[in-house]
Amino acid sequence: MTSISTAASTATAVSTAATTTATTPDQKAGLPNIKILATGGTIAGSSASNTDVTGYKAGALGIDTLINAVPEMKNIANVSGEQIANVGSPDVDNAVLLKLAKRINELLASEDVDGVVVTHGTDTLEETAYFLDLVVKSNKPVVVVGAMRPATAISADGSFNLYNAVKIAGTPAAQGKGVMIELNDRIGAARYITKTNTTGTDTFKSTEQGYLGVVSGDKVYFYNEPTRKHTADSVFNITNLTELPQVDILYEYQNNGSYLYDAAVAAGAKGIVVAGSGNGSLSKLSKAGAIKAVASGVAVVRSTRTGSGVVTHSSEDDENGMISSDSLNPQKARILLMLALTQTKDAKQIQTFFDEY
Ligand SMILES: NC(=O)C[C@H](N)C(=O)O
C-alpha cells in the first residue's frame, strides 16, 4: 500500500461545480465502475508530523491524492473521482448535502456507474449518510467512508477504509441495503450507526440494531438488512430543492428555561429537535417553551441525549402536538425533520415518517 503524499493540495471550501478527475483511461471490462465523491475530513487530512492525530488539517488533500494512494483499488474496480467539497465535516452544511445528493442521483441514474463511495469527515458523517439514505433514488450501493487518523499518520486508517468501501460498493449483494457506512472493517446502515468516541478508530457503533456486515479477508459478508424505509422506497425528493427548512437542536439539562425555544423560533426555525433527558423527558419550563413553539407553527420532536434507545410516543405528545423520534438520535432526527417539513407541517403526518423511516 502506497502511503499518501504529504504534499497537500490546497484546501478549498465547497467547490461550485463537481469536476471529474483521476479517471482511469484503461477501464477494465468485468470490473464494477465506482465513482468516489470527496468532501474532505480526516481521510483527506494532512500534518507535517506522522504522529499527529489531533492537530492536523482536515480536508487538505484532493481526490486525486486519495485515489493515487490506493492503486490496489484498480484491481477490484474502475475508479474515478470528483471533488464535491474539501472541508472538515462540521462545515458540511445543507448546501453541500443537496449538491452531493443531486450528483449521486445523477451518477446512479447512468448505466455507466455501478456504485458510489463518499469520502467524508467522521464528525457529522452519520448525518450526511442518513440524509443520503432518505433521498438517493437508487438501489445501487452508496458507501460513506472516513478515517480517524489523517492520511499522513503512522498506521493511518483511511487507505484501507477507502479500499474496503470501494469493494463493498462493487459487491452485488450490497444493492438495496440503503446507504452504508464503512470504517474499521464494519458495515453499518446509515439509519443505525453513530459516532461514539472522539478519537478511537472503532468509533462507529450501533446498539440494538447491530451492523449489516463486515469486510474480512478479501470478502464482504452481509448478515442483516435495514428494516426502515430508505433510498428507492423513500418519499423524499430533493430534485427541485435549493434549500432545506431550518431545524435547530436544543439540549435538555437541569435548571433550563424556555428562552432557547423562543430564540430558535425568532431566528426562523421551522422545526426544533430536543435532546431530552432519558426517554425524551423535558422540564416544566422546557415543555412550556416547546408547547409555545408548536402553537406558533413550529414542529417539535422529542429525541434523547442518552445516546441509545427508543423515545416512546405518549398520549401527552398527541395532546401537545409533539412528535417522538423513535430511535433516531437528535442529529439524525434533525435530518428527517428537515425532509418531513418539505412535505407537511402536520405533526401526525410527521410522526408517521418517524415511525417508518
Ligand atoms: N475523523 C474526522 O474525520 C474528524 C474531522 N474533524 C471531520 O469530521 O472532518
Coordinates of C-alpha atoms and ligand atoms in Angstrom, one line a residue:
M1 CA 0.0 0.0 0.0
T2 CA 1.5 3.3 -1.1
S3 CA 1.4 5.9 1.6
I4 CA -0.4 9.2 0.9
S5 CA 1.9 12.0 -0.1
T6 CA 2.3 14.8 2.4
A7 CA 2.3 17.4 -0.4
A8 CA -1.2 18.6 0.5
S9 CA -3.2 20.0 -2.4
T10 CA -4.7 23.4 -1.4
A11 CA -7.7 23.0 0.9
T12 CA -10.7 24.6 -0.7
A13 CA -14.2 25.2 0.7
V14 CA -17.2 23.9 -1.3
S15 CA -16.3 23.8 -4.9
T16 CA -19.1 25.2 -7.1
A17 CA -19.1 22.6 -9.7
A18 CA -18.2 18.9 -9.5
T19 CA -15.0 18.3 -11.6
T20 CA -14.2 14.9 -12.8
T21 CA -10.6 14.0 -12.0
A22 CA -8.4 10.9 -11.8
T23 CA -10.4 8.9 -14.4
T24 CA -8.9 5.6 -15.4
P25 CA -8.4 5.6 -19.2
D26 CA -7.8 1.9 -19.0
Q27 CA -11.2 0.8 -17.7
K28 CA -11.1 -3.0 -17.3
A29 CA -14.0 -5.0 -18.6
G30 CA -15.7 -7.1 -15.9
L31 CA -14.9 -4.7 -13.0
P32 CA -17.6 -2.5 -11.5
N33 CA -17.4 1.2 -12.2
I34 CA -17.3 3.0 -8.9
K35 CA -17.3 6.8 -8.5
I36 CA -15.7 8.3 -5.5
L37 CA -17.1 11.7 -4.4
A38 CA -14.8 13.5 -2.0
T39 CA -16.0 16.0 0.6
G40 CA -12.9 16.3 2.9
G41 CA -12.5 15.2 6.5
T42 CA -9.6 13.4 8.3
I43 CA -9.4 10.8 5.5
A44 CA -8.1 13.8 3.4
G45 CA -6.3 15.2 6.4
S46 CA -2.6 16.2 6.5
S47 CA 0.0 17.1 9.1
A48 CA 3.8 17.8 9.0
S49 CA 4.2 15.1 11.7
N50 CA 3.4 11.5 11.2
T51 CA 2.5 11.1 14.9
D52 CA 0.0 13.9 14.9
V53 CA -3.5 12.5 15.1
T54 CA -5.3 15.5 16.6
G55 CA -3.7 18.8 15.4
Y56 CA -3.7 18.0 11.6
K57 CA -5.7 19.9 8.9
A58 CA -8.8 18.0 7.8
G59 CA -9.8 18.4 4.1
A60 CA -6.3 19.1 3.0
L61 CA -5.8 16.5 0.3
G62 CA -7.6 16.3 -3.0
I63 CA -9.4 13.3 -4.5
D64 CA -6.5 12.5 -6.9
T65 CA -4.2 12.2 -4.0
L66 CA -6.6 9.8 -2.2
I67 CA -7.1 7.7 -5.2
N68 CA -3.4 7.5 -6.2
A69 CA -2.5 6.5 -2.6
V70 CA -4.5 3.2 -3.0
P71 CA -3.6 1.9 -6.5
E72 CA -4.8 -1.5 -5.4
M73 CA -8.4 -0.2 -5.8
K74 CA -7.8 -0.5 -9.6
N75 CA -7.6 -4.3 -9.2
I76 CA -11.2 -4.5 -7.9
A77 CA -12.9 -1.6 -9.7
N78 CA -12.7 1.0 -12.3
V79 CA -12.4 4.0 -10.0
S80 CA -12.8 7.7 -10.8
G81 CA -13.3 10.7 -8.5
E82 CA -14.9 14.0 -8.1
Q83 CA -14.3 16.7 -5.6
I84 CA -17.7 17.9 -4.2
A85 CA -16.2 19.9 -1.2
N86 CA -13.0 19.8 0.8
V87 CA -13.9 20.7 4.4
G88 CA -13.9 19.3 7.9
S89 CA -17.3 17.7 8.4
P90 CA -18.5 20.2 11.0
D91 CA -18.6 22.5 7.9
V92 CA -20.8 20.2 5.8
D93 CA -24.0 22.2 5.5
N94 CA -27.3 21.9 3.8
A95 CA -25.9 23.3 0.5
V96 CA -23.2 20.5 0.5
L97 CA -25.9 17.9 1.3
L98 CA -28.1 19.0 -1.6
K99 CA -25.2 19.2 -4.0
L100 CA -23.8 15.8 -3.0
A101 CA -27.2 14.0 -3.1
K102 CA -28.2 15.5 -6.5
R103 CA -24.8 14.4 -8.0
I104 CA -25.2 10.9 -6.6
N105 CA -28.7 10.6 -8.1
E106 CA -27.4 11.8 -11.5
L107 CA -24.5 9.3 -11.4
L108 CA -26.5 6.3 -10.3
A109 CA -29.1 7.0 -13.0
S110 CA -26.4 6.3 -15.5
E111 CA -25.7 2.7 -16.7
D112 CA -22.0 3.5 -16.6
V113 CA -21.9 3.8 -12.7
D114 CA -22.4 0.7 -10.5
G115 CA -21.9 2.3 -7.1
V116 CA -20.8 5.4 -5.3
V117 CA -18.3 5.9 -2.4
V118 CA -18.4 9.2 -0.5
T119 CA -15.3 10.2 1.5
H120 CA -16.3 12.4 4.5
G121 CA -15.2 13.6 7.9
T122 CA -16.4 11.4 10.7
D123 CA -17.8 14.1 13.0
T124 CA -21.0 14.6 11.0
L125 CA -20.7 11.6 8.7
E126 CA -23.8 9.9 10.1
E127 CA -25.9 12.9 9.3
T128 CA -24.8 13.0 5.7
A129 CA -25.2 9.2 5.4
Y130 CA -28.7 9.3 6.8
F131 CA -29.7 12.3 4.5
L132 CA -28.5 10.3 1.5
D133 CA -30.3 7.2 2.8
L134 CA -33.6 9.2 2.6
V135 CA -33.1 11.0 -0.7
V136 CA -30.9 8.7 -3.0
K137 CA -33.3 7.3 -5.6
S138 CA -31.4 4.1 -6.5
N139 CA -30.8 0.5 -5.2
K140 CA -27.2 0.7 -6.3
P141 CA -24.7 0.7 -3.4
V142 CA -23.7 4.0 -1.8
V143 CA -20.9 3.7 0.9
V144 CA -19.9 6.7 3.1
V145 CA -16.3 6.3 4.4
G146 CA -14.0 8.3 6.6
A147 CA -10.9 7.9 8.8
M148 CA -9.9 8.7 12.4
R149 CA -6.2 9.3 11.6
P150 CA -5.0 11.7 9.0
A151 CA -3.5 10.3 5.8
T152 CA 0.0 11.4 7.0
A153 CA -0.2 9.4 10.3
I154 CA 1.7 6.2 11.1
S155 CA -1.0 3.4 10.7
A156 CA -3.5 5.8 9.1
D157 CA -6.8 4.0 8.7
G158 CA -8.1 5.9 5.6
S159 CA -6.5 3.9 2.8
F160 CA -7.8 0.5 3.9
N161 CA -11.2 2.0 4.8
L162 CA -11.4 3.5 1.3
Y163 CA -10.3 0.2 -0.4
N164 CA -13.0 -1.6 1.6
A165 CA -15.6 0.9 0.7
V166 CA -14.9 0.5 -3.0
K167 CA -15.0 -3.2 -2.5
I168 CA -18.4 -3.0 -0.9
A169 CA -19.8 -0.6 -3.5
G170 CA -18.8 -3.1 -6.2
T171 CA -20.4 -6.0 -4.5
P172 CA -23.8 -7.1 -6.0
A173 CA -25.0 -8.2 -2.5
A174 CA -24.7 -4.6 -1.4
Q175 CA -27.5 -3.5 -3.6
G176 CA -30.8 -2.5 -1.9
K177 CA -29.2 -2.1 1.5
G178 CA -29.6 1.6 1.7
V179 CA -26.7 3.9 2.3
M180 CA -23.9 2.2 4.2
I181 CA -21.1 3.4 6.4
E182 CA -17.7 1.6 6.4
L183 CA -14.9 2.2 8.9
N184 CA -12.8 -0.3 10.8
D185 CA -14.0 -3.2 8.6
R186 CA -17.6 -2.9 9.8
I187 CA -20.5 -2.2 7.5
G188 CA -23.3 -0.2 9.2
A189 CA -26.7 1.1 8.0
A190 CA -26.8 4.9 7.9
R191 CA -30.0 4.7 9.9
Y192 CA -28.4 2.9 12.8
I193 CA -24.8 3.8 13.1
T194 CA -23.4 6.6 15.2
K195 CA -20.0 8.0 16.2
T196 CA -19.4 7.1 19.8
N197 CA -15.8 8.0 20.5
T198 CA -13.8 11.2 20.0
T199 CA -10.6 9.8 18.6
G200 CA -10.7 5.9 18.6
T201 CA -10.7 4.1 15.2
D202 CA -13.5 1.8 16.4
T203 CA -15.8 4.9 17.0
F204 CA -18.8 3.9 14.7
K205 CA -21.2 1.7 16.6
S206 CA -24.7 0.5 16.5
T207 CA -26.5 -0.5 19.7
E208 CA -29.8 -2.5 19.4
Q209 CA -29.8 -2.7 15.6
G210 CA -26.3 -4.1 15.1
Y211 CA -24.2 -4.0 11.9
L212 CA -25.2 -5.0 8.4
G213 CA -22.0 -7.0 7.9
V214 CA -18.2 -7.0 7.8
V215 CA -15.3 -7.0 5.4
S216 CA -13.0 -9.8 6.4
G217 CA -10.0 -11.1 4.4
D218 CA -10.8 -10.2 0.8
K219 CA -14.6 -10.8 1.1
V220 CA -17.7 -8.8 2.0
Y221 CA -20.1 -10.6 4.4
F222 CA -23.7 -9.4 4.9
Y223 CA -25.7 -10.7 7.8
N224 CA -28.6 -8.2 8.3
E225 CA -30.9 -5.9 6.3
P226 CA -32.1 -2.5 7.3
T227 CA -35.8 -2.7 8.0
R228 CA -36.7 1.0 7.8
K229 CA -37.7 2.7 4.5
H230 CA -34.8 4.1 2.6
T231 CA -33.4 5.1 -0.9
A232 CA -35.7 3.8 -3.7
D233 CA -38.6 3.4 -1.2
S234 CA -38.3 6.8 0.3
V235 CA -41.0 9.5 -0.5
F236 CA -38.5 12.4 -0.1
N237 CA -37.3 14.0 -3.3
I238 CA -34.7 16.8 -3.4
T239 CA -34.5 17.1 -7.2
N240 CA -36.1 20.6 -7.2
L241 CA -35.0 21.8 -3.8
T242 CA -32.4 24.6 -3.5
E243 CA -32.6 24.8 0.3
L244 CA -33.9 22.9 3.3
P245 CA -36.1 24.2 6.2
Q246 CA -34.1 25.4 9.3
V247 CA -34.3 22.9 12.1
D248 CA -32.4 23.5 15.3
I249 CA -31.4 21.2 18.2
L250 CA -31.9 22.1 21.8
Y251 CA -30.2 20.2 24.7
E252 CA -32.1 19.3 27.9
Y253 CA -30.4 19.9 31.2
Q254 CA -31.2 20.7 34.9
N255 CA -32.4 24.3 35.5
N256 CA -33.0 25.0 31.9
G257 CA -35.6 27.6 30.7
S258 CA -37.9 28.3 27.8
Y259 CA -35.9 31.1 26.2
L260 CA -33.9 29.0 23.8
Y261 CA -37.1 27.8 22.2
D262 CA -38.2 31.5 21.8
A263 CA -34.7 32.3 20.3
A264 CA -34.9 29.4 17.8
V265 CA -38.4 30.5 16.7
A266 CA -37.4 34.1 16.5
A267 CA -34.4 33.0 14.3
G268 CA -36.7 31.4 11.8
A269 CA -36.7 27.7 12.9
K270 CA -39.4 25.7 11.2
G271 CA -38.6 22.7 13.4
I272 CA -36.9 22.0 16.7
V273 CA -35.5 18.7 17.9
V274 CA -35.0 18.4 21.7
A275 CA -32.3 16.1 23.0
G276 CA -34.4 15.3 26.0
S277 CA -33.2 13.6 29.2
G278 CA -33.9 9.8 29.5
N279 CA -36.9 8.8 27.5
G280 CA -37.1 12.3 25.9
S281 CA -38.2 14.0 29.2
L282 CA -38.5 17.8 29.3
S283 CA -38.5 20.0 32.4
K284 CA -41.7 22.1 33.1
L285 CA -40.1 25.2 31.6
S286 CA -38.7 23.4 28.6
K287 CA -42.1 21.8 27.9
A288 CA -43.7 25.2 28.1
G289 CA -41.2 26.5 25.6
A290 CA -41.9 23.6 23.3
I291 CA -45.7 23.9 23.5
K292 CA -45.4 27.7 22.7
A293 CA -43.2 26.8 19.7
V294 CA -45.8 24.3 18.5
A295 CA -48.5 27.0 18.9
S296 CA -46.5 29.3 16.6
G297 CA -46.4 26.6 13.9
V298 CA -43.0 25.0 14.6
A299 CA -42.7 21.2 14.6
V300 CA -41.1 19.9 17.8
V301 CA -39.5 16.4 18.0
R302 CA -38.5 14.8 21.3
S303 CA -35.3 12.8 21.0
T304 CA -32.9 11.8 23.7
R305 CA -29.5 12.8 25.0
T306 CA -28.8 9.3 26.3
G307 CA -27.1 8.0 23.1
S308 CA -29.3 5.0 22.6
G309 CA -32.8 3.6 23.0
V310 CA -36.3 4.5 21.7
V311 CA -38.1 7.6 22.7
T312 CA -41.6 6.1 23.1
H313 CA -44.6 8.0 21.9
S314 CA -47.0 9.2 24.6
S315 CA -50.6 10.4 24.7
E316 CA -49.1 13.7 26.0
D317 CA -47.3 14.1 22.7
D318 CA -50.6 14.0 20.9
E319 CA -52.2 16.4 23.4
N320 CA -49.2 18.8 22.9
G321 CA -48.9 18.3 19.1
M322 CA -45.4 17.0 19.6
I323 CA -43.5 14.2 17.8
S324 CA -41.3 11.4 19.2
S325 CA -38.1 10.4 17.5
D326 CA -38.3 6.6 17.8
S327 CA -34.6 5.6 18.0
L328 CA -33.2 8.5 15.9
N329 CA -30.6 10.5 17.8
P330 CA -31.0 14.3 17.8
Q331 CA -28.7 14.9 14.8
K332 CA -30.5 12.3 12.7
A333 CA -33.9 13.4 13.9
R334 CA -33.0 16.8 12.6
I335 CA -32.2 15.4 9.1
L336 CA -35.6 13.5 9.0
L337 CA -37.5 16.5 10.3
M338 CA -36.0 18.8 7.6
L339 CA -37.1 16.4 4.9
A340 CA -40.5 15.8 6.6
L341 CA -41.1 19.6 6.6
T342 CA -40.6 19.7 2.8
Q343 CA -43.8 17.6 2.6
T344 CA -46.1 18.7 5.5
K345 CA -46.4 20.7 8.7
D346 CA -48.9 18.3 10.2
A347 CA -47.5 16.7 13.4
K348 CA -49.4 13.4 13.0
Q349 CA -48.1 13.0 9.4
I350 CA -44.6 13.9 10.5
Q351 CA -45.0 11.2 13.3
T352 CA -45.7 8.6 10.7
F353 CA -42.4 9.5 9.0
F354 CA -40.6 9.0 12.3
D355 CA -42.4 5.6 12.7
E356 CA -41.5 4.4 9.2
Y357 CA -38.0 5.8 8.4
Ligands
LIG1 N1 -12.1 12.0 11.9 C1 -12.6 13.0 11.3 O1 -12.9 13.0 10.1 C2 -12.9 14.2 12.1 C3 -12.8 15.6 11.4 N2 -12.9 16.6 12.4 C4 -14.0 15.7 10.5 O2 -15.1 15.3 10.8 O3 -13.8 16.3 9.4

